[in-house]
Amino acid sequence: MAKFDENARPFSEKWLDERLGVVTLKKVLSTEYWIPKDINFLWAMGMVLAATFGLLLISGIFLLMYYKPDAALAFDSVNYTIMTEVGYGWLWRHIHGVGASIVFLIIYIHMFTGIYYGSYKKGREMIWISGMLLFVAFSAEAFSGYMLPWGQMSYWAGMVITNLFSGGSLEAYGLVEWIRGDYVPGDAFLTRFFMLHVLLLPLVIIGLIVLHFGTLRLPHVNNQKGEEIDFEEAAELYKAGKKKESKVIPFNPVFLSKDVFVMGVYFILFFYLVFYHFDFAMDPVNFDPADGLKTPPHIYPEWYFLWSYEILRPFNKDLGLIAFGIAQIALFFLPFIDRSPNVAPAHKRGLFNIWFWVLLVDMIVLTILGKLPPEGIYNDLGLVAAIVFLLLGPALFVITKMEKKI
Amino acid sequence: MKEQGRRDFMGMALGGFTALGGLGALYAMKRSWDPLPSVKAAGFTTIDLSAAQENVLNIEKWRGKPIFVLKKSADMKADDRDVVVGSDRFHVSIGLCTHLGCIPAYLPGEKIFRCACHGGEFDASGHEIFGPPPSPLEIPPFKLEGTTIVLGEEGPEFIKMKDAGLIA
Amino acid sequence: MKELKVLAVVVFFSLLVYWGVEPFAHGQMHKHVDSDKFAYSDLPEITKEGDAANGGNLVMGAGACLGCHSIESQGMPAPMDAGTAAASYGVNPPDLSNIGALYDEKFLAELIKNPAHALNVEHKFDPAAGKMHPMVAFYGAGGDIDQEVADMVAYFKSIAPKEISPKEAFDNACGRCHAMRYDKYTQLGDIPEFKYEKDALAYQIKVLEYQDHLKKYMGTLPPDLSMIIRARSAHYLETFVENPQTQLAGTSMPRVGLSKEGYEKVEAYLTEIGDPSKPQREAIGPWVLGFFLIFSILAFLWKKHQWRDLH
Ligand code: HEM
Ligand code: FES
């Protein structure tokens, strides 16, 4: 049995520490959570993501109070009740819509940062894997949320994506109908995706964020040179006042102050989009109510799904599905495909540097092609880009196998 | 530690400024819980008084609340809170007990309202006569238009009652 | 500084993606239609000076407009109710009180002489094939037909009110075919308040019957326009209303012939109903952005302070 100081004032720091270990907790999670000094603003993207998730959560709570998950009422509950009647309802919806889109931009920047600096290797594999799980969970969250306004894009995206589960020649239409609870996306489909969007997936995401943060604590975050730092030693230096010589800084308040500044700049952009430039995130086509008898002339997924959607398009149904399946999971294996002994920024890693930029450009090309009408030259380009993407996996294995230790 | 406090002046300025923004956000959240315009617009109910029978309680609905309409018979005491239409007198009130909001029942024999929840009683003019209710049954804003009464709008008769402090 | 270089790379690729999936992709998806700025350049100019008084006589007399239309502002009621009119013509003919202020005058002149041409629905109505437009063309009252038409147009301009509300503009130009449920408006006008459900349902049946006639006439029920302002770009709406065929070849929606001012009124109404938060967005936006600007400056100073003896 631990010792308790009889004289400690209730709720004083000492009192709380004896009961909850707050002092230790504060040290471990904040004031003595050591972060390398040699990092740039890209290392703030994680906190930017956490903040964006916070915005999504808060705005979502307010939307939830007036939204009606019913195929007959959903569209009007969003577009009439929330957008015109509820005080600042439009603000919550715009924040939620823009947040859902921009969160993926930040996720992609965050992922490519990890790839560029090799932050998924040597003890950081679990960070990467938990990050990929977050990516998948966020994708599911975004897709299920996209169903809720029950506009034309909701309906037809629901139709097309659920049809993927028929598995091509497997013709598993029973499975598709099971997922929908109907022959077409209807009321049952809407209400189950509503459940996923507001309950199950957010729970999963919150759990994964905790896991992701947990995976960071022991290996610590990487730094701009990929240098292996002796954190204990560096921390001692810092605590002894030799801040210049030490290679680390505490998370709170030193690293945090930089995070917060980056967040501030990010919020300027974010709210500019919320107030003045939201169409990219809230597709006009989805302001037409769902109509099961009329497909809109152009349907396309939200921009962040386009690259994998494009990998599906140039092939026949079965091959397309297989390629799509590979694309979905390929990135999970990055830490194990990369055989190089080096943790270093790409520009120090020879061929890997070329590989990195090819990957980035290829994914952007796929993304843009994914939105273009599938005709003429775009089809050929799409095929090339998809094949390049599929070849990048084996290529990475070969390149990194040959890479010399630096 | 003292030095630390002075040194982190910037951090505190930032915190204070953030709190300011937080207040703005709280205001928007508060507004999101206000009754919707359509709820407020639906706040009018028109009741035709000409068909009422003496000493029979009619219950109508206004803003989701029950409204008592009771045409008084000649032997019931006149009251300043009565709505007078020609030679007829009506008791019109929100049918929720002023104690804790149950609906009192009308007893035509005794010509009183009795609330089942905690035994409160009101006379036929809505004055509390027994039990815990602290005040008379409340009179909703009304406007007379011939023999119909519009609830939710303040007519001259209502304003007179309000100025005399009679509505609740 | 190195960090700015990294930022430049991130910004470059983000903008590249944005450009590719938004302006570029949408440019490829939708063909570009140039706005005619409501000039109706395909319609002939009015060459004659109109005489409103004579025009009035023609409208009441030889033009026989009142056989189908009302001019409420001049005390001339509709010859039949909306439902009966729709049963006979497919759609309720508009009231003529304010058309002089809403529609282009060239359009009005052509409409009187050759409705199917003015309305750009000749693909649907071909007299040679026995398919007549329900509005009978004016063949002249015996004099110079161009003069007579100019007189009638002058008359309509003379009786048109100076100020027309956005909703009145919508009501006349679009509202006989399109409902606006977020404004409790159907093709029969504002939905009245009913105390009894029976009356409300009876009214709803009247609306449905009207819509059935309309559906037969148009081939499909014209969509409700409550959210159209968010569902289409401003440019699309403008060029579509100006000439529906340019955006949707073969559509049965006629060219409505609004003047530039008339269209601006309609657009204002669509915005008021479909995007009512616009004024609020514009009012609050600068404050929020200003807040985060100051926030960033304070955060920058805090960061500088925290990092001051690290290097
Ligand atoms: C909403 C989702 C996510 C949140 C809230 C989040 C949050 C964070 C935070 C706070 C950090 C530490 C600071 C930093 O380096 O930025 C971090 C690091 C990291 N995250 Fe994420 N992350 C998310 C998604 C992802 C995804 C999708 C991936 C990749 C598949 C990923 C991979 C990584 C990696 C590799 C690091 C370590 C960076 C380094 O050591 O330099 N994260 N994350
Ligand atoms: S609620 Fe009526 S007496 Fe208490």
mmCIF file with all atom_site columns, N, CA and C in Angstrom, chain C residues 95-115:
data_model
loop_
_atom_site.group_PDB
_atom_site.id
_atom_site.type_symbol
_atom_site.label_atom_id
_atom_site.label_alt_id
_atom_site.label_comp_id
_atom_site.label_asym_id
_atom_site.label_entity_id
_atom_site.label_seq_id
_atom_site.pdbx_PDB_ins_code
_atom_site.Cartn_x
_atom_site.Cartn_y
_atom_site.Cartn_z
_atom_site.occupancy
_atom_site.B_iso_or_equiv
_atom_site.pdbx_formal_charge
_atom_site.auth_seq_id
_atom_site.auth_comp_id
_atom_site.auth_asym_id
_atom_site.auth_atom_id
_atom_site.pdbx_PDB_model_num
ATOM 1  N N  . ASP C 1 95  ? -49.314 35.057 -65.912 1.00 0.00 ? 95  ASP C N  1
ATOM 2  C CA . ASP C 1 95  ? -49.933 36.374 -65.808 1.00 0.00 ? 95  ASP C CA 1
ATOM 3  C C  . ASP C 1 95  ? -49.018 37.368 -66.527 1.00 0.00 ? 95  ASP C C  1
ATOM 4  N N  . LEU C 1 96  ? -49.622 38.390 -67.160 1.00 0.00 ? 96  LEU C N  1
ATOM 5  C CA . LEU C 1 96  ? -48.813 39.269 -67.999 1.00 0.00 ? 96  LEU C CA 1
ATOM 6  C C  . LEU C 1 96  ? -48.491 40.612 -67.342 1.00 0.00 ? 96  LEU C C  1
ATOM 7  N N  . SER C 1 97  ? -48.839 40.769 -66.054 1.00 0.00 ? 97  SER C N  1
ATOM 8  C CA . SER C 1 97  ? -48.688 42.078 -65.414 1.00 0.00 ? 97  SER C CA 1
ATOM 9  C C  . SER C 1 97  ? -47.257 42.601 -65.447 1.00 0.00 ? 97  SER C C  1
ATOM 10 N N  . ASN C 1 98  ? -46.290 41.740 -65.162 1.00 0.00 ? 98  ASN C N  1
ATOM 11 C CA . ASN C 1 98  ? -44.933 42.277 -65.037 1.00 0.00 ? 98  ASN C CA 1
ATOM 12 C C  . ASN C 1 98  ? -43.955 41.722 -66.064 1.00 0.00 ? 98  ASN C C  1
ATOM 13 N N  . ILE C 1 99  ? -44.473 41.118 -67.119 1.00 0.00 ? 99  ILE C N  1
ATOM 14 C CA . ILE C 1 99  ? -43.537 40.527 -68.092 1.00 0.00 ? 99  ILE C CA 1
ATOM 15 C C  . ILE C 1 99  ? -42.670 41.586 -68.763 1.00 0.00 ? 99  ILE C C  1
ATOM 16 N N  . GLY C 1 100 ? -43.223 42.814 -68.885 1.00 0.00 ? 100 GLY C N  1
ATOM 17 C CA . GLY C 1 100 ? -42.451 43.873 -69.535 1.00 0.00 ? 100 GLY C CA 1
ATOM 18 C C  . GLY C 1 100 ? -41.171 44.196 -68.788 1.00 0.00 ? 100 GLY C C  1
ATOM 19 N N  . ALA C 1 101 ? -41.170 43.916 -67.489 1.00 0.00 ? 101 ALA C N  1
ATOM 20 C CA . ALA C 1 101 ? -39.978 44.220 -66.699 1.00 0.00 ? 101 ALA C CA 1
ATOM 21 C C  . ALA C 1 101 ? -39.041 43.033 -66.579 1.00 0.00 ? 101 ALA C C  1
ATOM 22 N N  . LEU C 1 102 ? -39.554 41.831 -66.857 1.00 0.00 ? 102 LEU C N  1
ATOM 23 C CA . LEU C 1 102 ? -38.735 40.635 -66.612 1.00 0.00 ? 102 LEU C CA 1
ATOM 24 C C  . LEU C 1 102 ? -38.029 40.133 -67.857 1.00 0.00 ? 102 LEU C C  1
ATOM 25 N N  . TYR C 1 103 ? -38.701 40.240 -68.989 1.00 0.00 ? 103 TYR C N  1
ATOM 26 C CA . TYR C 1 103 ? -38.192 39.555 -70.173 1.00 0.00 ? 103 TYR C CA 1
ATOM 27 C C  . TYR C 1 103 ? -37.593 40.527 -71.169 1.00 0.00 ? 103 TYR C C  1
ATOM 28 N N  . ASP C 1 104 ? -36.718 39.982 -71.962 1.00 0.00 ? 104 ASP C N  1
ATOM 29 C CA . ASP C 1 104 ? -36.082 40.763 -73.013 1.00 0.00 ? 104 ASP C CA 1
ATOM 30 C C  . ASP C 1 104 ? -37.136 41.170 -74.062 1.00 0.00 ? 104 ASP C C  1
ATOM 31 N N  . GLU C 1 105 ? -37.055 42.395 -74.580 1.00 0.00 ? 105 GLU C N  1
ATOM 32 C CA . GLU C 1 105 ? -38.118 42.851 -75.480 1.00 0.00 ? 105 GLU C CA 1
ATOM 33 C C  . GLU C 1 105 ? -38.071 42.161 -76.839 1.00 0.00 ? 105 GLU C C  1
ATOM 34 N N  . LYS C 1 106 ? -36.872 41.870 -77.305 1.00 0.00 ? 106 LYS C N  1
ATOM 35 C CA . LYS C 1 106 ? -36.782 41.117 -78.558 1.00 0.00 ? 106 LYS C CA 1
ATOM 36 C C  . LYS C 1 106 ? -37.454 39.764 -78.410 1.00 0.00 ? 106 LYS C C  1
ATOM 37 N N  . PHE C 1 107 ? -37.208 39.166 -77.242 1.00 0.00 ? 107 PHE C N  1
ATOM 38 C CA . PHE C 1 107 ? -37.790 37.862 -76.965 1.00 0.00 ? 107 PHE C CA 1
ATOM 39 C C  . PHE C 1 107 ? -39.320 37.955 -76.952 1.00 0.00 ? 107 PHE C C  1
ATOM 40 N N  . LEU C 1 108 ? -39.836 38.974 -76.296 1.00 0.00 ? 108 LEU C N  1
ATOM 41 C CA . LEU C 1 108 ? -41.291 39.107 -76.210 1.00 0.00 ? 108 LEU C CA 1
ATOM 42 C C  . LEU C 1 108 ? -41.892 39.271 -77.606 1.00 0.00 ? 108 LEU C C  1
ATOM 43 N N  . ALA C 1 109 ? -41.238 40.096 -78.424 1.00 0.00 ? 109 ALA C N  1
ATOM 44 C CA . ALA C 1 109 ? -41.758 40.330 -79.768 1.00 0.00 ? 109 ALA C CA 1
ATOM 45 C C  . ALA C 1 109 ? -41.794 39.023 -80.563 1.00 0.00 ? 109 ALA C C  1
ATOM 46 N N  . GLU C 1 110 ? -40.702 38.277 -80.492 1.00 0.00 ? 110 GLU C N  1
ATOM 47 C CA . GLU C 1 110 ? -40.640 37.024 -81.239 1.00 0.00 ? 110 GLU C CA 1
ATOM 48 C C  . GLU C 1 110 ? -41.641 36.015 -80.670 1.00 0.00 ? 110 GLU C C  1
ATOM 49 N N  . LEU C 1 111 ? -41.804 36.073 -79.364 1.00 0.00 ? 111 LEU C N  1
ATOM 50 C CA . LEU C 1 111 ? -42.727 35.141 -78.711 1.00 0.00 ? 111 LEU C CA 1
ATOM 51 C C  . LEU C 1 111 ? -44.148 35.338 -79.244 1.00 0.00 ? 111 LEU C C  1
ATOM 52 N N  . ILE C 1 112 ? -44.509 36.604 -79.465 1.00 0.00 ? 112 ILE C N  1
ATOM 53 C CA . ILE C 1 112 ? -45.860 36.882 -79.943 1.00 0.00 ? 112 ILE C CA 1
ATOM 54 C C  . ILE C 1 112 ? -46.024 36.376 -81.386 1.00 0.00 ? 112 ILE C C  1
ATOM 55 N N  . LYS C 1 113 ? -44.959 36.568 -82.156 1.00 0.00 ? 113 LYS C N  1
ATOM 56 C CA . LYS C 1 113 ? -45.068 36.198 -83.577 1.00 0.00 ? 113 LYS C CA 1
ATOM 57 C C  . LYS C 1 113 ? -44.855 34.702 -83.805 1.00 0.00 ? 113 LYS C C  1
ATOM 58 N N  . ASN C 1 114 ? -43.904 34.135 -83.068 1.00 0.00 ? 114 ASN C N  1
ATOM 59 C CA . ASN C 1 114 ? -43.535 32.743 -83.344 1.00 0.00 ? 114 ASN C CA 1
ATOM 60 C C  . ASN C 1 114 ? -43.059 32.076 -82.051 1.00 0.00 ? 114 ASN C C  1
ATOM 61 N N  . PRO C 1 115 ? -44.013 31.668 -81.235 1.00 0.00 ? 115 PRO C N  1
ATOM 62 C CA . PRO C 1 115 ? -43.655 31.188 -79.886 1.00 0.00 ? 115 PRO C CA 1
ATOM 63 C C  . PRO C 1 115 ? -42.621 30.066 -79.890 1.00 0.00 ? 115 PRO C C  1
#
